[in-house]
PDB file of C-alpha atoms in Angstrom:
ATOM      1  CA  THR W 838       0.000   0.000   0.000  1.00  0.00           C
ATOM      2  CA  TRP W 839       1.311   3.437  -0.927  1.00  0.00           C
ATOM      3  CA  GLN W 840       0.079   6.778   0.381  1.00  0.00           C
ATOM      4  CA  SER W 841       0.395  10.029  -1.573  1.00  0.00           C
ATOM      5  CA  ILE W 842      -1.165  13.411  -0.729  1.00  0.00           C
ATOM      6  CA  GLY W 843      -3.961  11.734   1.193  1.00  0.00           C
ATOM      7  CA  MET W 844      -4.553   9.179  -1.564  1.00  0.00           C
ATOM      8  CA  ARG W 845      -4.588   5.433  -0.947  1.00  0.00           C
ATOM      9  CA  MET W 846      -3.171   3.194  -3.655  1.00  0.00           C
ATOM     10  CA  GLN W 847      -2.415  -0.509  -3.574  1.00  0.00           C
ATOM     11  CA  ILE W 848      -0.934  -2.744  -6.261  1.00  0.00           C
ATOM     12  CA  VAL W 849      -3.209  -5.779  -6.357  1.00  0.00           C
ATOM     13  CA  GLU W 850      -1.751  -7.669  -9.323  1.00  0.00           C
ATOM     14  CA  THR W 851       1.231  -7.608 -11.675  1.00  0.00           C
ATOM     15  CA  VAL W 852       1.737  -9.403 -14.982  1.00  0.00           C
ATOM     16  CA  GLU W 853       5.240  -9.682 -16.449  1.00  0.00           C
ATOM     17  CA  SER W 854       6.324 -10.624 -19.951  1.00  0.00           C
ATOM     18  CA  GLU W 855       9.235 -10.382 -22.370  1.00  0.00           C
ATOM     19  CA  MET W 856       8.797  -9.680 -26.067  1.00  0.00           C
ATOM     20  CA  ARG W 857      11.030  -9.192 -29.087  1.00  0.00           C
ATOM     21  CA  TYR W 858      10.347  -6.357 -31.506  1.00  0.00           C
ATOM     22  CA  SER W 859      11.811  -4.795 -34.627  1.00  0.00           C
ATOM     23  CA  ALA W 860      11.720  -1.121 -33.667  1.00  0.00           C
ATOM     24  CA  ARG W 861      14.132   1.547 -34.915  1.00  0.00           C
ATOM     25  CA  THR W 862      16.186   1.806 -31.729  1.00  0.00           C
ATOM     26  CA  TRP W 863      15.287  -1.297 -29.661  1.00  0.00           C
ATOM     27  CA  ASN W 864      14.408  -4.950 -30.158  1.00  0.00           C
ATOM     28  CA  ARG W 865      13.637  -6.364 -26.681  1.00  0.00           C
ATOM     29  CA  GLU W 866      10.969  -5.315 -24.221  1.00  0.00           C
ATOM     30  CA  PHE W 867      10.427  -6.347 -20.617  1.00  0.00           C
ATOM     31  CA  ALA W 868       6.873  -5.443 -19.603  1.00  0.00           C
ATOM     32  CA  THR W 869       5.201  -5.219 -16.211  1.00  0.00           C
ATOM     33  CA  ARG W 870       1.502  -4.430 -16.126  1.00  0.00           C
ATOM     34  CA  TYR W 871       0.099  -3.184 -12.833  1.00  0.00           C
ATOM     35  CA  VAL W 872      -3.467  -3.394 -11.584  1.00  0.00           C
ATOM     36  CA  ILE W 873      -3.745  -0.602  -9.015  1.00  0.00           C
ATOM     37  CA  ASP W 874      -6.558  -0.189  -6.524  1.00  0.00           C
ATOM     38  CA  LEU W 875      -6.976   3.571  -6.526  1.00  0.00           C
ATOM     39  CA  GLU W 876      -9.515   4.559  -3.898  1.00  0.00           C
ATOM     40  CA  GLY W 877     -11.657   1.529  -4.763  1.00  0.00           C
ATOM     41  CA  ARG W 878     -11.237   1.701  -8.555  1.00  0.00           C
ATOM     42  CA  LEU W 879      -9.036  -0.778 -10.404  1.00  0.00           C
ATOM     43  CA  VAL W 880      -6.880   0.957 -13.004  1.00  0.00           C
ATOM     44  CA  GLU W 881      -4.079  -0.378 -15.168  1.00  0.00           C
ATOM     45  CA  PHE W 882      -0.695   1.292 -15.569  1.00  0.00           C
ATOM     46  CA  SER W 883       2.251  -0.385 -17.265  1.00  0.00           C
ATOM     47  CA  HIS W 884       6.037  -0.210 -17.276  1.00  0.00           C
ATOM     48  CA  PHE W 885       8.270  -1.266 -20.161  1.00  0.00           C
ATOM     49  CA  LYS W 886      12.058  -1.440 -20.279  1.00  0.00           C
ATOM     50  CA  HIS W 887      13.536  -1.360 -23.775  1.00  0.00           C
ATOM     51  CA  PHE W 888      16.845  -2.868 -24.867  1.00  0.00           C
ATOM     52  CA  ASN W 889      18.741  -3.072 -28.123  1.00  0.00           C
ATOM     53  CA  ASN W 890      20.124  -6.592 -27.739  1.00  0.00           C
ATOM     54  CA  GLU W 891      21.813  -6.265 -24.334  1.00  0.00           C
ATOM     55  CA  SER W 892      22.098  -2.458 -24.309  1.00  0.00           C
ATOM     56  CA  TYR W 893      19.558  -0.535 -22.234  1.00  0.00           C
ATOM     57  CA  VAL W 894      17.691   2.138 -24.241  1.00  0.00           C
ATOM     58  CA  LYS W 895      14.900   3.612 -22.108  1.00  0.00           C
ATOM     59  CA  ASP W 896      12.038   3.133 -19.662  1.00  0.00           C
ATOM     60  CA  VAL W 897       8.419   3.642 -20.679  1.00  0.00           C
ATOM     61  CA  ILE W 898       5.419   4.239 -18.412  1.00  0.00           C
ATOM     62  CA  GLU W 899       1.992   3.770 -19.970  1.00  0.00           C
ATOM     63  CA  VAL W 900      -0.577   5.956 -18.249  1.00  0.00           C
ATOM     64  CA  ALA W 901      -4.317   5.509 -17.830  1.00  0.00           C
ATOM     65  CA  SER W 902      -6.420   8.661 -17.559  1.00  0.00           C
ATOM     66  CA  SER W 903      -9.807   7.241 -16.619  1.00  0.00           C
ATOM     67  CA  PHE W 904     -11.613   4.309 -15.030  1.00  0.00           C
ATOM     68  CA  GLY W 905     -13.726   3.071 -17.913  1.00  0.00           C
ATOM     69  CA  CYS W 906     -14.172   5.143 -21.072  1.00  0.00           C
ATOM     70  CA  THR W 907     -17.137   7.062 -22.434  1.00  0.00           C
ATOM     71  CA  VAL W 908     -16.187   6.452 -26.078  1.00  0.00           C
ATOM     72  CA  GLY W 909     -17.421   2.857 -25.730  1.00  0.00           C
ATOM     73  CA  CYS W 910     -15.486   1.249 -28.609  1.00  0.00           C
ATOM     74  CA  HIS W 911     -16.958  -2.231 -29.062  1.00  0.00           C
ATOM     75  CA  HIS W 912     -13.550  -3.903 -29.403  1.00  0.00           C
ATOM     76  CA  CYS W 913     -12.272  -2.497 -26.085  1.00  0.00           C
ATOM     77  CA  ALA W 914     -12.915  -4.101 -22.687  1.00  0.00           C
ATOM     78  CA  ALA W 915     -12.913  -0.635 -21.085  1.00  0.00           C
ATOM     79  CA  ALA W 916     -16.359  -0.108 -22.591  1.00  0.00           C
ATOM     80  CA  ASP W 917     -17.739  -2.727 -20.190  1.00  0.00           C
ATOM     81  CA  LEU W 918     -16.533  -0.957 -17.047  1.00  0.00           C
ATOM     82  CA  PRO W 919     -19.446   0.740 -15.267  1.00  0.00           C
ATOM     83  CA  ASN W 920     -19.568   4.298 -13.954  1.00  0.00           C
ATOM     84  CA  MET W 921     -16.755   5.849 -15.981  1.00  0.00           C
ATOM     85  CA  GLN W 922     -14.705   8.268 -13.892  1.00  0.00           C
ATOM     86  CA  PRO W 923     -11.828  10.424 -15.126  1.00  0.00           C
ATOM     87  CA  LEU W 924      -8.670  10.317 -13.050  1.00  0.00           C
ATOM     88  CA  THR W 925      -7.495  13.627 -11.630  1.00  0.00           C
ATOM     89  CA  SER W 926      -4.082  14.982 -12.509  1.00  0.00           C
ATOM     90  CA  ASN W 927      -2.976  14.177  -8.943  1.00  0.00           C
ATOM     91  CA  GLU W 928      -4.081  10.553  -9.342  1.00  0.00           C
ATOM     92  CA  ILE W 929      -2.316  10.194 -12.704  1.00  0.00           C
ATOM     93  CA  GLU W 930       0.873  11.658 -11.253  1.00  0.00           C
ATOM     94  CA  ALA W 931       0.731   9.524  -8.097  1.00  0.00           C
ATOM     95  CA  CYS W 932       0.351   6.256 -10.033  1.00  0.00           C
ATOM     96  CA  THR W 933       3.149   7.243 -12.405  1.00  0.00           C
ATOM     97  CA  GLU W 934       5.442   8.140  -9.509  1.00  0.00           C
ATOM     98  CA  LEU W 935       4.641   4.825  -7.804  1.00  0.00           C
ATOM     99  CA  ILE W 936       5.777   2.884 -10.867  1.00  0.00           C
ATOM    100  CA  ALA W 937       8.819   5.098 -11.380  1.00  0.00           C
ATOM    101  CA  GLU W 938       9.845   4.473  -7.774  1.00  0.00           C
ATOM    102  CA  ARG W 939       9.453   0.698  -8.120  1.00  0.00           C
ATOM    103  CA  HIS W 940      11.703   0.644 -11.196  1.00  0.00           C
ATOM    104  CA  GLY W 941      14.344   3.055  -9.958  1.00  0.00           C
ATOM    105  CA  ILE W 942      13.475   5.774 -12.472  1.00  0.00           C
ATOM    106  CA  THR W 943      14.973   9.131 -11.515  1.00  0.00           C
ATOM    107  CA  SER W 944      15.074  12.660 -12.899  1.00  0.00           C
ATOM    108  CA  SER W 945      18.086  11.665 -15.002  1.00  0.00           C
ATOM    109  CA  SER W 946      16.547   8.503 -16.530  1.00  0.00           C
ATOM    110  CA  PRO W 947      15.718   8.227 -20.258  1.00  0.00           C
ATOM    111  CA  LEU W 948      11.928   8.031 -19.976  1.00  0.00           C
ATOM    112  CA  LEU W 949       8.923   7.990 -22.287  1.00  0.00           C
ATOM    113  CA  ILE W 950       5.513   8.644 -20.709  1.00  0.00           C
ATOM    114  CA  THR W 951       2.725   7.588 -23.029  1.00  0.00           C
ATOM    115  CA  PHE W 952      -0.940   8.391 -22.436  1.00  0.00           C
ATOM    116  CA  SER W 953      -2.053   5.271 -24.289  1.00  0.00           C
ATOM    117  CA  GLY W 954      -3.781   3.483 -21.409  1.00  0.00           C
ATOM    118  CA  ILE W 955      -7.539   3.604 -20.837  1.00  0.00           C
ATOM    119  CA  GLY W 956      -8.990   7.062 -21.540  1.00  0.00           C
ATOM    120  CA  GLU W 957      -9.598   9.313 -24.556  1.00  0.00           C
ATOM    121  CA  ALA W 958      -7.308  12.340 -24.540  1.00  0.00           C
ATOM    122  CA  SER W 959      -9.629  14.716 -26.374  1.00  0.00           C
ATOM    123  CA  LEU W 960     -12.274  14.276 -23.661  1.00  0.00           C
ATOM    124  CA  LEU W 961      -9.829  14.477 -20.733  1.00  0.00           C
ATOM    125  CA  ARG W 962      -7.621  17.309 -21.888  1.00  0.00           C
ATOM    126  CA  THR W 963      -7.257  19.219 -18.607  1.00  0.00           C
ATOM    127  CA  PRO W 964      -6.111  16.414 -16.253  1.00  0.00           C
ATOM    128  CA  MET W 965      -3.872  14.896 -18.907  1.00  0.00           C
ATOM    129  CA  PHE W 966      -2.172  18.145 -19.879  1.00  0.00           C
ATOM    130  CA  THR W 967      -1.803  19.262 -16.250  1.00  0.00           C
ATOM    131  CA  SER W 968      -0.273  15.954 -15.181  1.00  0.00           C
ATOM    132  CA  ALA W 969       2.085  15.968 -18.181  1.00  0.00           C
ATOM    133  CA  GLU W 970       3.341  19.453 -17.290  1.00  0.00           C
ATOM    134  CA  ASN W 971       3.869  18.482 -13.648  1.00  0.00           C
ATOM    135  CA  MET W 972       5.628  15.231 -14.565  1.00  0.00           C
ATOM    136  CA  GLN W 973       7.901  17.117 -16.957  1.00  0.00           C
ATOM    137  CA  ARG W 974       9.171  19.063 -13.961  1.00  0.00           C
ATOM    138  CA  SER W 975       9.688  15.845 -11.973  1.00  0.00           C
ATOM    139  CA  PHE W 976      11.368  14.051 -14.897  1.00  0.00           C
ATOM    140  CA  PRO W 977      13.119  16.709 -17.010  1.00  0.00           C
ATOM    141  CA  LEU W 978      14.420  14.188 -19.571  1.00  0.00           C
ATOM    142  CA  ALA W 979      11.019  12.601 -20.143  1.00  0.00           C
ATOM    143  CA  GLU W 980       9.302  12.696 -23.521  1.00  0.00           C
ATOM    144  CA  PHE W 981       5.546  12.330 -23.926  1.00  0.00           C
ATOM    145  CA  VAL W 982       3.159  10.652 -26.331  1.00  0.00           C
ATOM    146  CA  MET W 983      -0.517  11.624 -26.485  1.00  0.00           C
ATOM    147  CA  THR W 984      -3.108   9.403 -28.162  1.00  0.00           C
ATOM    148  CA  THR W 985      -6.594   9.947 -29.552  1.00  0.00           C
ATOM    149  CA  VAL W 986      -9.150   8.090 -31.654  1.00  0.00           C
ATOM    150  CA  GLY W 987      -9.822  11.371 -33.428  1.00  0.00           C
ATOM    151  CA  ILE W 988     -13.303  11.809 -32.029  1.00  0.00           C
ATOM    152  CA  ARG W 989     -12.671  15.539 -31.437  1.00  0.00           C
ATOM    153  CA  PRO W 990     -10.591  16.959 -34.318  1.00  0.00           C
ATOM    154  CA  ASP W 991     -10.258  20.306 -32.515  1.00  0.00           C
ATOM    155  CA  PHE W 992      -8.110  18.491 -29.950  1.00  0.00           C
ATOM    156  CA  LEU W 993      -5.232  18.358 -32.410  1.00  0.00           C
ATOM    157  CA  ALA W 994      -4.767  22.126 -32.310  1.00  0.00           C
ATOM    158  CA  SER W 995      -4.410  22.073 -28.516  1.00  0.00           C
ATOM    159  CA  ILE W 996      -1.514  19.625 -28.863  1.00  0.00           C
ATOM    160  CA  GLY W 997       0.485  22.456 -30.404  1.00  0.00           C
ATOM    161  CA  SER W 998       0.234  24.527 -27.239  1.00  0.00           C
ATOM    162  CA  LEU W 999       1.091  21.507 -25.072  1.00  0.00           C
ATOM    163  CA  ALA W1000       4.230  20.905 -27.132  1.00  0.00           C
ATOM    164  CA  ARG W1001       5.520  24.304 -26.088  1.00  0.00           C
ATOM    165  CA  ARG W1002       5.359  23.240 -22.426  1.00  0.00           C
ATOM    166  CA  VAL W1003       6.432  19.582 -22.480  1.00  0.00           C
ATOM    167  CA  ARG W1004       8.746  17.483 -24.628  1.00  0.00           C
ATOM    168  CA  LEU W1005       6.087  15.983 -26.887  1.00  0.00           C
ATOM    169  CA  LYS W1006       7.522  13.176 -29.000  1.00  0.00           C
ATOM    170  CA  TYR W1007       4.442  12.648 -31.140  1.00  0.00           C
ATOM    171  CA  LEU W1008       0.651  12.437 -31.231  1.00  0.00           C
ATOM    172  CA  GLN W1009      -0.757   9.013 -32.031  1.00  0.00           C
ATOM    173  CA  VAL W1010      -4.076   9.049 -33.911  1.00  0.00           C
ATOM    174  CA  SER W1011      -5.953   5.745 -34.295  1.00  0.00           C
ATOM    175  CA  VAL W1012      -8.079   5.504 -37.437  1.00  0.00           C
ATOM    176  CA  PHE W1013     -10.259   2.407 -37.665  1.00  0.00           C
ATOM    177  CA  SER W1014     -11.593   3.071 -41.167  1.00  0.00           C
ATOM    178  CA  ALA W1015     -12.054   5.828 -43.755  1.00  0.00           C
ATOM    179  CA  ASP W1016     -15.775   5.011 -43.705  1.00  0.00           C
ATOM    180  CA  ALA W1017     -17.437   7.289 -41.131  1.00  0.00           C
ATOM    181  CA  LEU W1018     -20.439   4.971 -40.756  1.00  0.00           C
ATOM    182  CA  ALA W1019     -18.176   1.995 -40.029  1.00  0.00           C
ATOM    183  CA  VAL W1020     -16.319   3.990 -37.380  1.00  0.00           C
ATOM    184  CA  ARG W1021     -19.530   5.195 -35.765  1.00  0.00           C
ATOM    185  CA  ALA W1022     -20.791   1.619 -35.585  1.00  0.00           C
ATOM    186  CA  MET W1023     -17.605   0.588 -33.780  1.00  0.00           C
ATOM    187  CA  MET W1024     -17.328   3.763 -31.683  1.00  0.00           C
ATOM    188  CA  PRO W1025     -20.857   4.697 -30.524  1.00  0.00           C
ATOM    189  CA  LEU W1026     -19.939   8.109 -29.115  1.00  0.00           C
ATOM    190  CA  GLY W1027     -18.621   9.025 -32.555  1.00  0.00           C
ATOM    191  CA  ASP W1028     -22.158   9.058 -33.903  1.00  0.00           C
ATOM    192  CA  GLY W1029     -23.336  11.635 -31.377  1.00  0.00           C
ATOM    193  CA  LEU W1030     -20.276  13.805 -32.015  1.00  0.00           C
ATOM    194  CA  GLY W1031     -20.530  13.491 -35.793  1.00  0.00           C
ATOM    195  CA  TYR W1032     -17.242  11.669 -36.380  1.00  0.00           C
ATOM    196  CA  SER W1033     -15.806  12.486 -39.802  1.00  0.00           C
ATOM    197  CA  PRO W1034     -12.555  11.047 -41.211  1.00  0.00           C
ATOM    198  CA  GLN W1035     -12.238  14.085 -43.469  1.00  0.00           C
ATOM    199  CA  ARG W1036     -12.454  16.532 -40.558  1.00  0.00           C
ATOM    200  CA  LEU W1037      -9.805  14.503 -38.791  1.00  0.00           C
ATOM    201  CA  VAL W1038      -7.488  14.512 -41.825  1.00  0.00           C
ATOM    202  CA  ASP W1039      -8.012  18.261 -42.272  1.00  0.00           C
ATOM    203  CA  ALA W1040      -7.150  18.869 -38.600  1.00  0.00           C
ATOM    204  CA  MET W1041      -3.974  16.791 -38.940  1.00  0.00           C
ATOM    205  CA  ALA W1042      -2.953  18.675 -42.086  1.00  0.00           C
ATOM    206  CA  ALA W1043      -3.421  21.975 -40.235  1.00  0.00           C
ATOM    207  CA  GLU W1044      -0.738  21.001 -37.713  1.00  0.00           C
ATOM    208  CA  PRO W1045       2.372  20.532 -39.903  1.00  0.00           C
ATOM    209  CA  ALA W1046       4.756  20.970 -36.969  1.00  0.00           C
ATOM    210  CA  ARG W1047       3.361  17.936 -35.150  1.00  0.00           C
ATOM    211  CA  ARG W1048       4.680  14.442 -35.719  1.00  0.00           C
TER     212      ARG W1048
END
């Protein structure tokens, strides 16, 4: 059990694995997935250590930003979690710091923090951006990845302002299909928000400085 700023967290399960990859700078990954009881909610954060053969490359912490997800993608188990609740920036930071502490990650460690766990960035902009800015101060060498399913194209413009405050490596946009009706069928919230692949492509083209 770990206490932080009046917050109770407990790691209730870990799952470890080793995988081989063919990435540009690394080819081995040691993964530890954590199920964390955060004030009665079970959330998943993950840690990955990357190697190129036997040479250490970097640590990665995969961050969740909500318990459950309002987007409700049919292929994602998060859609079945009841009573979706966004995590606060303090909760995101506390879970990240817990994992960093367990793996000996310090302010001088090569670190990638990726917001690719449960949660849709365009709907949780404030806690995600606030936590990223705070974690940049705690881990000055860290780089960040933000992810979105493109449900809110206007979100892409806000990434530009974030990149002036944190070391943003890239924005990851998941596109299921170029057919808007197919995407809406898979992503129910997309129907209510009028998901359009063309609007998404236009928003990406308007941000030439972003990778």
